[in-house]
Coordinates of C-alpha atoms and ligand atoms in Angstrom, one line a residue:
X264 CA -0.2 -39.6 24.8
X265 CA 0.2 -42.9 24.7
X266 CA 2.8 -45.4 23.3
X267 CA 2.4 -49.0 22.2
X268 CA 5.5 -50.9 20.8
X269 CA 4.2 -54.1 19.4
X270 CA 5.6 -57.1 17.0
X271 CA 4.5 -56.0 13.2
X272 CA 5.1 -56.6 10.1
X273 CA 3.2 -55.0 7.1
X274 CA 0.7 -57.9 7.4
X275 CA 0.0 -57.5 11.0
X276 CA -0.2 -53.8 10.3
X277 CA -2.3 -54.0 7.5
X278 CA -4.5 -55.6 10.0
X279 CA -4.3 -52.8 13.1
X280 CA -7.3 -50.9 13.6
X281 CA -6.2 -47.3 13.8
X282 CA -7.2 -44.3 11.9
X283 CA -3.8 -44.2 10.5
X284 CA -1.5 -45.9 9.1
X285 CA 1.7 -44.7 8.9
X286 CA 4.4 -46.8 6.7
X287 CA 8.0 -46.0 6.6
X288 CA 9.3 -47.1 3.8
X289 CA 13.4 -47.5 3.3
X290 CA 15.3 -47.6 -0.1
X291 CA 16.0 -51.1 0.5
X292 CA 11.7 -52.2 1.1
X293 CA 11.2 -55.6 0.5
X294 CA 7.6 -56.3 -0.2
X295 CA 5.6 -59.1 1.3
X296 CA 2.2 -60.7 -0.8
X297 CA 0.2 -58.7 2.5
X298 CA -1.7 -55.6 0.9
X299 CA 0.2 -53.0 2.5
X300 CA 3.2 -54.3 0.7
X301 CA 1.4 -54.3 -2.7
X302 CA 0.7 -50.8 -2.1
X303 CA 3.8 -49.7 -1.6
X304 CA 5.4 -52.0 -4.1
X305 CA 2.9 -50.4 -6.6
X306 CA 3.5 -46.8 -5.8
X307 CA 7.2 -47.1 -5.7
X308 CA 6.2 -48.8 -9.5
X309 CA 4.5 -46.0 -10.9
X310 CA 7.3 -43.3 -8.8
X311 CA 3.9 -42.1 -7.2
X312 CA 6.6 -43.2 -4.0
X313 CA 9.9 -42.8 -3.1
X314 CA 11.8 -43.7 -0.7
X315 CA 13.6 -40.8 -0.3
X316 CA 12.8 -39.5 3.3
X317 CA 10.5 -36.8 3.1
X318 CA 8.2 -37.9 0.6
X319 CA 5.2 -38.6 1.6
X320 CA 2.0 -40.4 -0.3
X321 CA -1.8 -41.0 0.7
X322 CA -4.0 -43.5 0.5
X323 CA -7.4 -44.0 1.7
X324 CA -9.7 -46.9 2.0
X325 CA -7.5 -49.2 0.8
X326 CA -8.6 -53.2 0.4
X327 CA -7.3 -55.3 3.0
X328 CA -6.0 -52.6 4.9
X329 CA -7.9 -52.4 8.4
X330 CA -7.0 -48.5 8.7
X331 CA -9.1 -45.5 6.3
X332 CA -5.9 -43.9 5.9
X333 CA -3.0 -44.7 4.7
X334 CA -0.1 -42.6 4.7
X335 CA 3.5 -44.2 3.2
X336 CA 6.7 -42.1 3.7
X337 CA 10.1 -42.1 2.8
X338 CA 12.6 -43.1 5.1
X339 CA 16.0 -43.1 3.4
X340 CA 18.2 -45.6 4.8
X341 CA 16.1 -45.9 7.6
X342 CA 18.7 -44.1 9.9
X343 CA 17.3 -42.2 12.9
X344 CA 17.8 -38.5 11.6
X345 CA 15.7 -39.6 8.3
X346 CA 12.7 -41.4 10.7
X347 CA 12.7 -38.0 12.0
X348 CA 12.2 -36.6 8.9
X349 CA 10.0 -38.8 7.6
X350 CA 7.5 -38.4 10.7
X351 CA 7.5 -34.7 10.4
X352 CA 7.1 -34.7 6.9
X353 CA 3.9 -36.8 7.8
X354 CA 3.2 -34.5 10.6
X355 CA 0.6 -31.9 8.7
X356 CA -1.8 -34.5 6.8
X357 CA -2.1 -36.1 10.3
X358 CA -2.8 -32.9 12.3
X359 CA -5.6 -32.1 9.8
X360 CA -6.6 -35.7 9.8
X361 CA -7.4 -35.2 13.6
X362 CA -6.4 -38.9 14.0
X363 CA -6.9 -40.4 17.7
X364 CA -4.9 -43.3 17.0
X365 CA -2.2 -43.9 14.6
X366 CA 0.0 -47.5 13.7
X367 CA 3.5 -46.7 12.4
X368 CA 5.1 -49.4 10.9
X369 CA 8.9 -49.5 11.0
X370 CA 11.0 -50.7 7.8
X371 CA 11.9 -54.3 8.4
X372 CA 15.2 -54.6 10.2
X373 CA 14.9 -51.2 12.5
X374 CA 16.4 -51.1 15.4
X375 CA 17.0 -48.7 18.9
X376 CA 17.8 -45.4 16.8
X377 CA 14.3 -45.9 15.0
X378 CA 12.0 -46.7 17.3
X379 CA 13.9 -43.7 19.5
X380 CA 13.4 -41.4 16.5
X381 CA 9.8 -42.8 15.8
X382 CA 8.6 -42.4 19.7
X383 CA 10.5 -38.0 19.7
X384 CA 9.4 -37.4 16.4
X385 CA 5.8 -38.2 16.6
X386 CA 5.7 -36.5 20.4
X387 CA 7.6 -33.6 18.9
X388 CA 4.8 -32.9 15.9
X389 CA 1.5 -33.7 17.8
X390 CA 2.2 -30.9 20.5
X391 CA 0.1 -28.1 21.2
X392 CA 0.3 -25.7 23.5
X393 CA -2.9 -24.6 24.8
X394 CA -2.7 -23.6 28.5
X395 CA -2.8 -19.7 28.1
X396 CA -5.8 -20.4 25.3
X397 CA -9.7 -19.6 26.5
X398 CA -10.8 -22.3 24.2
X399 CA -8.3 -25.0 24.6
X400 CA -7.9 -27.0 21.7
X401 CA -5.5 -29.9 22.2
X402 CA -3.7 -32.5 20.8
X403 CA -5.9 -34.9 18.9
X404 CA -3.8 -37.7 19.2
X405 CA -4.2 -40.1 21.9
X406 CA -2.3 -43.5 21.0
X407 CA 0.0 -44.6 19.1
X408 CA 1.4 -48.2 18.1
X409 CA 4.9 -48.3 17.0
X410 CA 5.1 -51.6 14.8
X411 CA 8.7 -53.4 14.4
X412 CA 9.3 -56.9 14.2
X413 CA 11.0 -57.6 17.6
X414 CA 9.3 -55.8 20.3
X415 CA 11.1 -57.6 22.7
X416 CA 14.5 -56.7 21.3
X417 CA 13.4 -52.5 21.7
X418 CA 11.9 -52.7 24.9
X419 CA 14.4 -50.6 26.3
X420 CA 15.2 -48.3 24.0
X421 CA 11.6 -47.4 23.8
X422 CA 11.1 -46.9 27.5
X423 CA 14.1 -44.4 27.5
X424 CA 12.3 -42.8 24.5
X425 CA 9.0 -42.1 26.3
X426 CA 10.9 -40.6 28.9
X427 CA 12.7 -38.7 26.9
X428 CA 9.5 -37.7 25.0
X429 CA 7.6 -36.7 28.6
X430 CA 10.9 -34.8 29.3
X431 CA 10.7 -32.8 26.7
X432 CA 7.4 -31.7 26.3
X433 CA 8.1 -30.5 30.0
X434 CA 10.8 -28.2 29.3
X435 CA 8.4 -27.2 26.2
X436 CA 5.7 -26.5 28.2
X437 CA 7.3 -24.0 30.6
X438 CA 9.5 -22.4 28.3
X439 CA 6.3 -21.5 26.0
X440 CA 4.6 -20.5 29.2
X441 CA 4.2 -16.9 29.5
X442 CA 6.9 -14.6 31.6
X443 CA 4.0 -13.9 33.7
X444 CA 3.3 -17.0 34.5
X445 CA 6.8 -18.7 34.5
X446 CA 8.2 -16.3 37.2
X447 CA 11.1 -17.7 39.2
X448 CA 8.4 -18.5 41.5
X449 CA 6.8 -21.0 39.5
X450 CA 10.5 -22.2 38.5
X451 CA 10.8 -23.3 42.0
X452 CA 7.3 -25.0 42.7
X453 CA 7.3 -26.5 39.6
X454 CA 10.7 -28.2 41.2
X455 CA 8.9 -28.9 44.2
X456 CA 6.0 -30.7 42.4
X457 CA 8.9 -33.2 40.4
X458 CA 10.6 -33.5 43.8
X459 CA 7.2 -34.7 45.5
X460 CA 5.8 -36.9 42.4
X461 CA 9.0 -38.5 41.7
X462 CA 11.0 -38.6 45.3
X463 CA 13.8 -35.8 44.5
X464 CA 15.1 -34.3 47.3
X465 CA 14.9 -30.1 46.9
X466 CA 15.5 -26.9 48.3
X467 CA 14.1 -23.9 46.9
X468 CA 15.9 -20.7 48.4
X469 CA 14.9 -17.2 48.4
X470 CA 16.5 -14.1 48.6
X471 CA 17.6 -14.2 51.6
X472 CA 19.8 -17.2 51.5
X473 CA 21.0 -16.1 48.5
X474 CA 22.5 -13.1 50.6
X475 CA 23.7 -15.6 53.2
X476 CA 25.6 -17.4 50.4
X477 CA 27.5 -14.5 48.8
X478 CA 25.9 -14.6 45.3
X479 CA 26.4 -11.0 45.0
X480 CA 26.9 -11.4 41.2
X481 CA 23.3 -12.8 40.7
X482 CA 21.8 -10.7 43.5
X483 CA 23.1 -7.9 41.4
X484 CA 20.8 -9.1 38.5
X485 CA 17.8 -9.8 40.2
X486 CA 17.6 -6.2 42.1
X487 CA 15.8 -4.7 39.5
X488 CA 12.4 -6.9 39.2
X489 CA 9.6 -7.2 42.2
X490 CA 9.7 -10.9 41.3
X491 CA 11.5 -12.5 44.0
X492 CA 15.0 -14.8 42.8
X493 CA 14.7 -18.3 43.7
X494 CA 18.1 -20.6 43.7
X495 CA 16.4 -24.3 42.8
X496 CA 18.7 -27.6 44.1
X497 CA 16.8 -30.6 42.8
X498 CA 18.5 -34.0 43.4
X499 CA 18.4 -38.0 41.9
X500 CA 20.2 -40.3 44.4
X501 CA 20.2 -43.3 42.2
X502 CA 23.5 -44.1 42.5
X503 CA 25.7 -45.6 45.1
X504 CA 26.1 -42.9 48.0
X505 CA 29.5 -41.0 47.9
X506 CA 29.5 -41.9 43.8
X507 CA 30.6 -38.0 43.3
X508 CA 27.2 -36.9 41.1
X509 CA 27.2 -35.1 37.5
X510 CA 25.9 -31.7 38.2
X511 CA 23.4 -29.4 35.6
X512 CA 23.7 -25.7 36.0
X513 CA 20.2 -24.2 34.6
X514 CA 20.5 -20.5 33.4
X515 CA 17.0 -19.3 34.5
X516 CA 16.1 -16.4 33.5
X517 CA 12.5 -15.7 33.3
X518 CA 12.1 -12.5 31.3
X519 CA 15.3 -10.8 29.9
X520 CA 15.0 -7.0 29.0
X521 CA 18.3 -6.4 28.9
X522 CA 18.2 -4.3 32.0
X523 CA 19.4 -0.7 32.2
X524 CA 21.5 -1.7 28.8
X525 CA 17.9 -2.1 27.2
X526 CA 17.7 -4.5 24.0
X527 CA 15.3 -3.0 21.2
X528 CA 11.6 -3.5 21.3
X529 CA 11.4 -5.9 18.3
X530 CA 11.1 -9.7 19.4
X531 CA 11.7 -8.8 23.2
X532 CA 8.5 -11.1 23.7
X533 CA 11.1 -14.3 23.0
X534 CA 13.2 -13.5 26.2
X535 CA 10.6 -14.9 27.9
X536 CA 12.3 -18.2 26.5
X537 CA 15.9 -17.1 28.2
X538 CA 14.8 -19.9 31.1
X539 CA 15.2 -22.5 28.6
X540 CA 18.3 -23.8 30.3
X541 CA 16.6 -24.0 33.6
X542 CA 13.8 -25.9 31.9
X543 CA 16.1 -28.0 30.3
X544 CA 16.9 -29.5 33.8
X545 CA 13.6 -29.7 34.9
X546 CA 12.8 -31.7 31.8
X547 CA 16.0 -34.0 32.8
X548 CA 14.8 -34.4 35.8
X549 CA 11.1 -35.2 34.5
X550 CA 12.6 -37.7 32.1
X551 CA 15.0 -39.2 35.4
X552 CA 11.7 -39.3 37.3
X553 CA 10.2 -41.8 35.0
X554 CA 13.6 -44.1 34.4
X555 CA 15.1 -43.9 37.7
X556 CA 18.6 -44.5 37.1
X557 CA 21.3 -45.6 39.1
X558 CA 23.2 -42.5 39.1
X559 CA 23.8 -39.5 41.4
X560 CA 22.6 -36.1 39.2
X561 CA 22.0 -32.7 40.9
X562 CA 20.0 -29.8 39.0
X563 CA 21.1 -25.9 40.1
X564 CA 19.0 -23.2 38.8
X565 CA 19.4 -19.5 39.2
X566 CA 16.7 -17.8 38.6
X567 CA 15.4 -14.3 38.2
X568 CA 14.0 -11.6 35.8
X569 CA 16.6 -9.2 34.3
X570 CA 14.3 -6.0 34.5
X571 CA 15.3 -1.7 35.0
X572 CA 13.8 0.2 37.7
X573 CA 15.6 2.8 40.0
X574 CA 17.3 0.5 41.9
X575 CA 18.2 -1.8 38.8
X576 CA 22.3 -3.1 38.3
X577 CA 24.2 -0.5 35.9
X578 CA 26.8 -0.4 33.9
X579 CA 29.8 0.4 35.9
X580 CA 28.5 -1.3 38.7
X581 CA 31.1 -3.4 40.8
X582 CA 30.0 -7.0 42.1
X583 CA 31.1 -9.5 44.0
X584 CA 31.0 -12.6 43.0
X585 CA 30.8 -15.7 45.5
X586 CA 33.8 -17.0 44.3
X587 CA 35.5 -13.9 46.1
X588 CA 36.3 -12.8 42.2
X589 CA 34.6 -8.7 41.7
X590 CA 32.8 -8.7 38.5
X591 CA 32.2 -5.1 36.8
X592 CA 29.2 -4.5 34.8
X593 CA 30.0 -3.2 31.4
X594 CA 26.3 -4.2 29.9
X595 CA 23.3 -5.5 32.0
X596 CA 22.4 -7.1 29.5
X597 CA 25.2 -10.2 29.5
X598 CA 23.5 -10.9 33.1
X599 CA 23.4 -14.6 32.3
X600 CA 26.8 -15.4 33.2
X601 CA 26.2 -13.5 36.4
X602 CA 24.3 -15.7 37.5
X603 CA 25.4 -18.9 36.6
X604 CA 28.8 -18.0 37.4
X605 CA 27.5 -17.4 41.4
X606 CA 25.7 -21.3 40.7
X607 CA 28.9 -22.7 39.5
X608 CA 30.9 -21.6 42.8
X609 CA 28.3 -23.1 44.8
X610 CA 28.5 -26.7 42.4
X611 CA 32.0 -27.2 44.1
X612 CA 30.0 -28.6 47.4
X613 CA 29.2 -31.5 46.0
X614 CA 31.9 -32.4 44.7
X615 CA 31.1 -33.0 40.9
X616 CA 32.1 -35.9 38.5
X617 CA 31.4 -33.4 36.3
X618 CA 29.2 -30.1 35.7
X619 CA 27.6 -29.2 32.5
X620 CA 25.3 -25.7 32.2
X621 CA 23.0 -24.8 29.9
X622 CA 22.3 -21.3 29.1
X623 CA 20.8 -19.3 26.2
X624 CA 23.5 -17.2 26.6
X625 CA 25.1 -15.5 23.8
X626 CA 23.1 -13.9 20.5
X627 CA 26.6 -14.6 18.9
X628 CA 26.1 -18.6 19.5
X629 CA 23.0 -18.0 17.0
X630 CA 24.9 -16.0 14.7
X631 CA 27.8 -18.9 14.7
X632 CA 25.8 -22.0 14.6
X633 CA 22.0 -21.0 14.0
X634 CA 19.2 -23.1 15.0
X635 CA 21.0 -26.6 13.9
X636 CA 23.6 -27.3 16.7
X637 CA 24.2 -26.3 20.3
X638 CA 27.6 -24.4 21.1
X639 CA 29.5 -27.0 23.4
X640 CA 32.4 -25.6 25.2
X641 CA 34.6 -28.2 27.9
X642 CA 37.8 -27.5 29.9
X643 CA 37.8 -31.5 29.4
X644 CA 37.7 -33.9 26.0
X645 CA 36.8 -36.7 27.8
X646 CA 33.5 -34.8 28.9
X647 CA 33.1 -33.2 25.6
X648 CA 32.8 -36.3 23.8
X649 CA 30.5 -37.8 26.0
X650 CA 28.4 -35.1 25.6
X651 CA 28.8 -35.0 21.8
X652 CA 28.4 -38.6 21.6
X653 CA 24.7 -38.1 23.3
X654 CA 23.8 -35.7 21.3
X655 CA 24.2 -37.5 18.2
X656 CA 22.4 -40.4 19.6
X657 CA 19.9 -37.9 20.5
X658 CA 19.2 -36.1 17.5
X659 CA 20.0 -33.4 19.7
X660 CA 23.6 -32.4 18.2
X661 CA 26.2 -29.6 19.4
X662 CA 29.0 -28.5 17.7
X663 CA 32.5 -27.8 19.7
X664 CA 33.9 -24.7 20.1
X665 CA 36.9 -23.3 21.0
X666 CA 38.4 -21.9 25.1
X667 CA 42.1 -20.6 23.9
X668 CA 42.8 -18.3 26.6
X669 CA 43.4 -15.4 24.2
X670 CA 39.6 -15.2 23.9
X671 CA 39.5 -13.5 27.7
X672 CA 42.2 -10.5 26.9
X673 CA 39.1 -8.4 26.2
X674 CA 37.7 -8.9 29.6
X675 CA 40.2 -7.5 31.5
X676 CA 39.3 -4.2 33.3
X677 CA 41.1 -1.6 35.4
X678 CA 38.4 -1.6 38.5
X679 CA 37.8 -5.6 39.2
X680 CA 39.0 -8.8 38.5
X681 CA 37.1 -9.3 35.5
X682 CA 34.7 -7.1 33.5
X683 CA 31.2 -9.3 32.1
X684 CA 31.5 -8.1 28.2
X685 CA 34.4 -7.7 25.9
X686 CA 33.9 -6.7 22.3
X687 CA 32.2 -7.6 19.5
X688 CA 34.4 -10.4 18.3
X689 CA 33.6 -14.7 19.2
X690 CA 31.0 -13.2 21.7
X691 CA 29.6 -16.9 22.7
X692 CA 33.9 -17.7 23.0
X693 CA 34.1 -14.6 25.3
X694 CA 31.4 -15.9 27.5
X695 CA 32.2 -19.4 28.0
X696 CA 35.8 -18.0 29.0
X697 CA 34.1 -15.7 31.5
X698 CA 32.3 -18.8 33.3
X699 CA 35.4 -20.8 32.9
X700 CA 37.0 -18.5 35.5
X701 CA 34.6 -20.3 38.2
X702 CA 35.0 -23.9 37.2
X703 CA 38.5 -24.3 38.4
X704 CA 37.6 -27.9 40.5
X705 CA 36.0 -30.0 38.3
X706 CA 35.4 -31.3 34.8
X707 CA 33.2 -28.7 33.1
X708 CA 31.4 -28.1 29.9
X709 CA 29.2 -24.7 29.0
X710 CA 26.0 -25.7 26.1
X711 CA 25.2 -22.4 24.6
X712 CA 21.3 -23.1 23.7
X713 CA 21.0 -19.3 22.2
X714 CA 20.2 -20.9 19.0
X715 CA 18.3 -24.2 19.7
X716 CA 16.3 -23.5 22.8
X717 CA 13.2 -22.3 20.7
X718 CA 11.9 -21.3 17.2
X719 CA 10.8 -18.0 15.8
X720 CA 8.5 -17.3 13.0
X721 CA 5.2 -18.7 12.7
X722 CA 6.3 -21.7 14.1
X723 CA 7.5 -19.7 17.5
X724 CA 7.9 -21.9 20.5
X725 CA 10.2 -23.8 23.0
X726 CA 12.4 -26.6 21.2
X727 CA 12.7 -28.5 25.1
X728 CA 16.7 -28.6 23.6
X729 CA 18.6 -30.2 25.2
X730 CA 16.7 -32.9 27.2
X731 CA 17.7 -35.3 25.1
X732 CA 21.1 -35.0 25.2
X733 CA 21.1 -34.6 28.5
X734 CA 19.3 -37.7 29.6
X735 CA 21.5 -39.8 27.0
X736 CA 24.4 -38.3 28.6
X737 CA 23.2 -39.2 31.9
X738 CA 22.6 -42.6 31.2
X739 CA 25.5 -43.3 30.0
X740 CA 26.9 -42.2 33.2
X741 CA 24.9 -45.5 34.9
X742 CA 27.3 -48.4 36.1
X743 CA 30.0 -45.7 36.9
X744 CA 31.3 -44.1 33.4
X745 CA 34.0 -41.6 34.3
X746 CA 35.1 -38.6 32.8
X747 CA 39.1 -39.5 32.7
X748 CA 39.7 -35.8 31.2
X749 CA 43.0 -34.0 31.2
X750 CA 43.6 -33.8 35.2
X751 CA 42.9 -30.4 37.6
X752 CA 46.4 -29.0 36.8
X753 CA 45.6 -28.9 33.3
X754 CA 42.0 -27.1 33.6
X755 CA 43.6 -24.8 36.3
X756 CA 46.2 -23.7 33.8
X757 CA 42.8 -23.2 31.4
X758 CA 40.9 -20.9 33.3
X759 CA 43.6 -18.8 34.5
Ligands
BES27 N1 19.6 -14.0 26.6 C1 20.6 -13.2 25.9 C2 21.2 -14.0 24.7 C3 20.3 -14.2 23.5 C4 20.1 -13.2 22.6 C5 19.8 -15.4 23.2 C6 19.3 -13.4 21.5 C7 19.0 -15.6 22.1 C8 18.8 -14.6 21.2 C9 21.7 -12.8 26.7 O1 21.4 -12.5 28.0 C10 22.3 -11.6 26.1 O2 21.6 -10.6 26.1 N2 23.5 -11.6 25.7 C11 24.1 -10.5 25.0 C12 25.6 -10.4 25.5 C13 26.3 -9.2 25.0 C14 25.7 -8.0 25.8 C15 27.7 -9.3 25.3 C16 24.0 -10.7 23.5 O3 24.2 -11.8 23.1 O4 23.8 -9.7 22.8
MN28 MN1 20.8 -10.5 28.3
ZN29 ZN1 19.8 -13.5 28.8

């Protein structure tokens, strides 16, 4: 899809050839004597419009107006969240419209948040996934102008918005793909592909390295699937060398059965969406690819299947982690903090500004904070409002949650150092505090995505959560931010 921003006001947008029109229209609209503006000054007249976001109204063939349709919506106060709203809202009379090309016009006086929101939102509602589909039909739209009154003035905020937009229909894309198509395979050429088309450096390992490294914790989870594991290292020198780089731990697992400690049959088809952390930094890195900033980011992704045959992990089972730290396995089916806690040992090489992972990793995060925000655990505030701060900005918010040390009493075991399950009770608490145990060297923060990765229902699909925190956050870190957090002594004392 393409994306125009151009100087408009309603008169120059009464005046756009497209085959929509799309007017926002804000509580405080201030009409012009152009015809879109007698339109919407006569509709707010007769209440057939208001401007509360989410209302929507249609017009068609309207005098003076060079587009057939006209569509005005709501838009609040014009904030970013009600844009958002006001775009989606819009969303269903323009998929049936099959428009090519639609104008939105922005209320007079937006200014980076809108055109940000504009830009997501109207990338967010036009996709269709098609690629596993005999008879592809795709999205209809093709262009669209985004109208404010100082292009000049958003030119970068709706550059980073593009890219952000491309990101995360990436992560959307291979989180909807199939779990037989979006094997940890394909995980680590699709890495290879960014590398090459935007000049990452990469290293996709195999089993065999993996072996060579110590990961016996993921090895553990990966024994039970014919696909092969692949450990994915993508990397985005744009900073200054020796500037120590942020780091993104992916959770990547491809298809989660629960293993030997099977989960029931009903919805088992959405584990194919337990990757969405891994595709979350793929997206980044898409997103990165097109803006090229001038900071140092590394991607890690572990990736397997968590599958049962006869030589499947089981409960009981004793592993050892790279860390040194034995791990026993109470339930196969926490295996993603298996394997990210093996990634977050090997993070220490480069010596991290700070490391952030992403994992849909707890059905408990749902239960606590649904579909709406992201669980965000840190060992450090600084870090934690940074990454709060972005996703805000994002539209892409998290909520924080708590890492008192009491929460890891129910993890001790009498055969290992740690056991991967403790009760019931704060079970996306109990497994941040298990991966805290491996981030003992740098600034870290754990996004539980359990609950924002994808959607169920009739709407079922990949959410591409949280790219767009994530690439806020990361470029904020451009011109040398720091995390200036609570020091190593105080995070050691944390995770012991
Ligand atoms: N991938 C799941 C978490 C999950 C479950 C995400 C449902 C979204 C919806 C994870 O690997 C898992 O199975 N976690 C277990 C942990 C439990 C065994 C302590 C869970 O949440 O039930
Ligand atoms: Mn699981
Ligand atoms: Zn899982």
């Amino acid at each position: 899809m393409d994306f125009e921003l151009k100087t408009l006001d309603a008169a120059g947008a009464a005046a756009e050839k497209s085959d929509v029109l799309l007017v926002l229209v804000t509580e405080g609209f201030k009409a012009g004597k152009d015809a879109v503006s007698k339109l919407v000054t006569s509709a707010l007249a007769a209440r057939d419009l208001e401007p509360k976001a989410g209302k929507l109204l249609q017009a068609y063939r309207c005098e003076g107006i060079a587009a057939p349709r006209v569509l005005l919506a709501g838009a609040g106060d014009g904030s970013g969240k009600k844009i958002q709203a006001a775009v989606a809202a819009a969303a269903g009379v323009l998929r049936a419209s099959a428009a090519k090309k639609l104008t939105i016009l922005l209320p007079a006086g937006s200014g980076d948040e809108a055109v940000r929101a504009a830009v997501c939102a109207t990338a967010e509602s036009s996709y269709v996934y098609v690629t596993t589909k005999s008879k592809p039909e795709g999205r209809e739209l093709k262009k669209v102008v985004v109208g404010v009154a100082d292009a000049g003035a958003g030119r970068q905020a709706f550059g980073r918005a593009k890219a952000a937009a491309t990101g995360i229909e990436f992560a959307r894309e291979l989180g909807n793909l199939p779990p037989n198509y979006a094997t940890p395979t394909r995980l680590g050429e699709e890495a290879k592909k960014l590398a090459k088309n935007h000049g990452f450096k990469v290293e996709v390992m195999g089993p065999k390295e993996v072996e060579k490294l110590g990961m016996g914790s993921f090895m553990g989870v990966a024994k039970g699937s014919s696909e092969p594991l692949r450990f994915i290292v993508l990397r985005h020198e744009g900073g200054a060398k020796g500037d120590a780089p942020v780091v993104l731990v992916g959770k990547g697992i491809t298809f989660d059965s629960g293993g030997v400690s099977i989960k029931p049959s009903a919805d088992m088809d959405e584990m194919k969406f337990d990757m969405g952390g891994a595709a979350s930094v793929l997206g980044t890195f898409r997103a990165l690819g097109e803006l090229k900033p001038k900071v140092n980011v590394v991607g890690i992704i572990p990736s397997c299947e968590n599958m049962l045959d006869g030589s499947s992990y089981k409960p009981g089972d004793i592993l050892t982690s790279m860390s040194g730290q034995t791990i026993e396995v109470l339930n196969t089916d926490a295996e993603g903090r298996l394997i990210l806690c093996d990634a977050l040992t090997y993070a220490e090489r480069f010596k991290p500004k700070a490391v952030v992972d992403i994992a849909t990793l707890t059905g408990a995060c749902v239960i606590a904070l649904g579909g709406v925000r992201s669980g965000l655990f840190a060992s450090d505030d600084a870090l934690a409002g940074q990454l709060q701060a972005a996703g805000d900005a994002a539209l892409d918010p998290v909520w924080r949650m708590p890492l008192d040390d009491e929460y890891s009493e129910g993890l001790k075991t009498n055969f290992a150092d740690v056991a991967n399950v403790a009760g019931r009770a704060a079970g996306a608490v109990v497994a941040a505090k298990f991966l805290q145990r491996f981030t003992p060297n740098y600034p870290w923060a754990h996004l539980d995505i359990a609950g924002t990765a994808w959607k169920s229902g009739a709407g079922k699909g990949s959410t591409g959560r949280p790219v767009g925190l994530l690439l806020e956050f990361l470029l904020a870190q451009e011109g040398g931010a720091v995390t200036k957090g609570q020091g190593k002594a105080a995070r050691s004392k944390a995770a012991a």
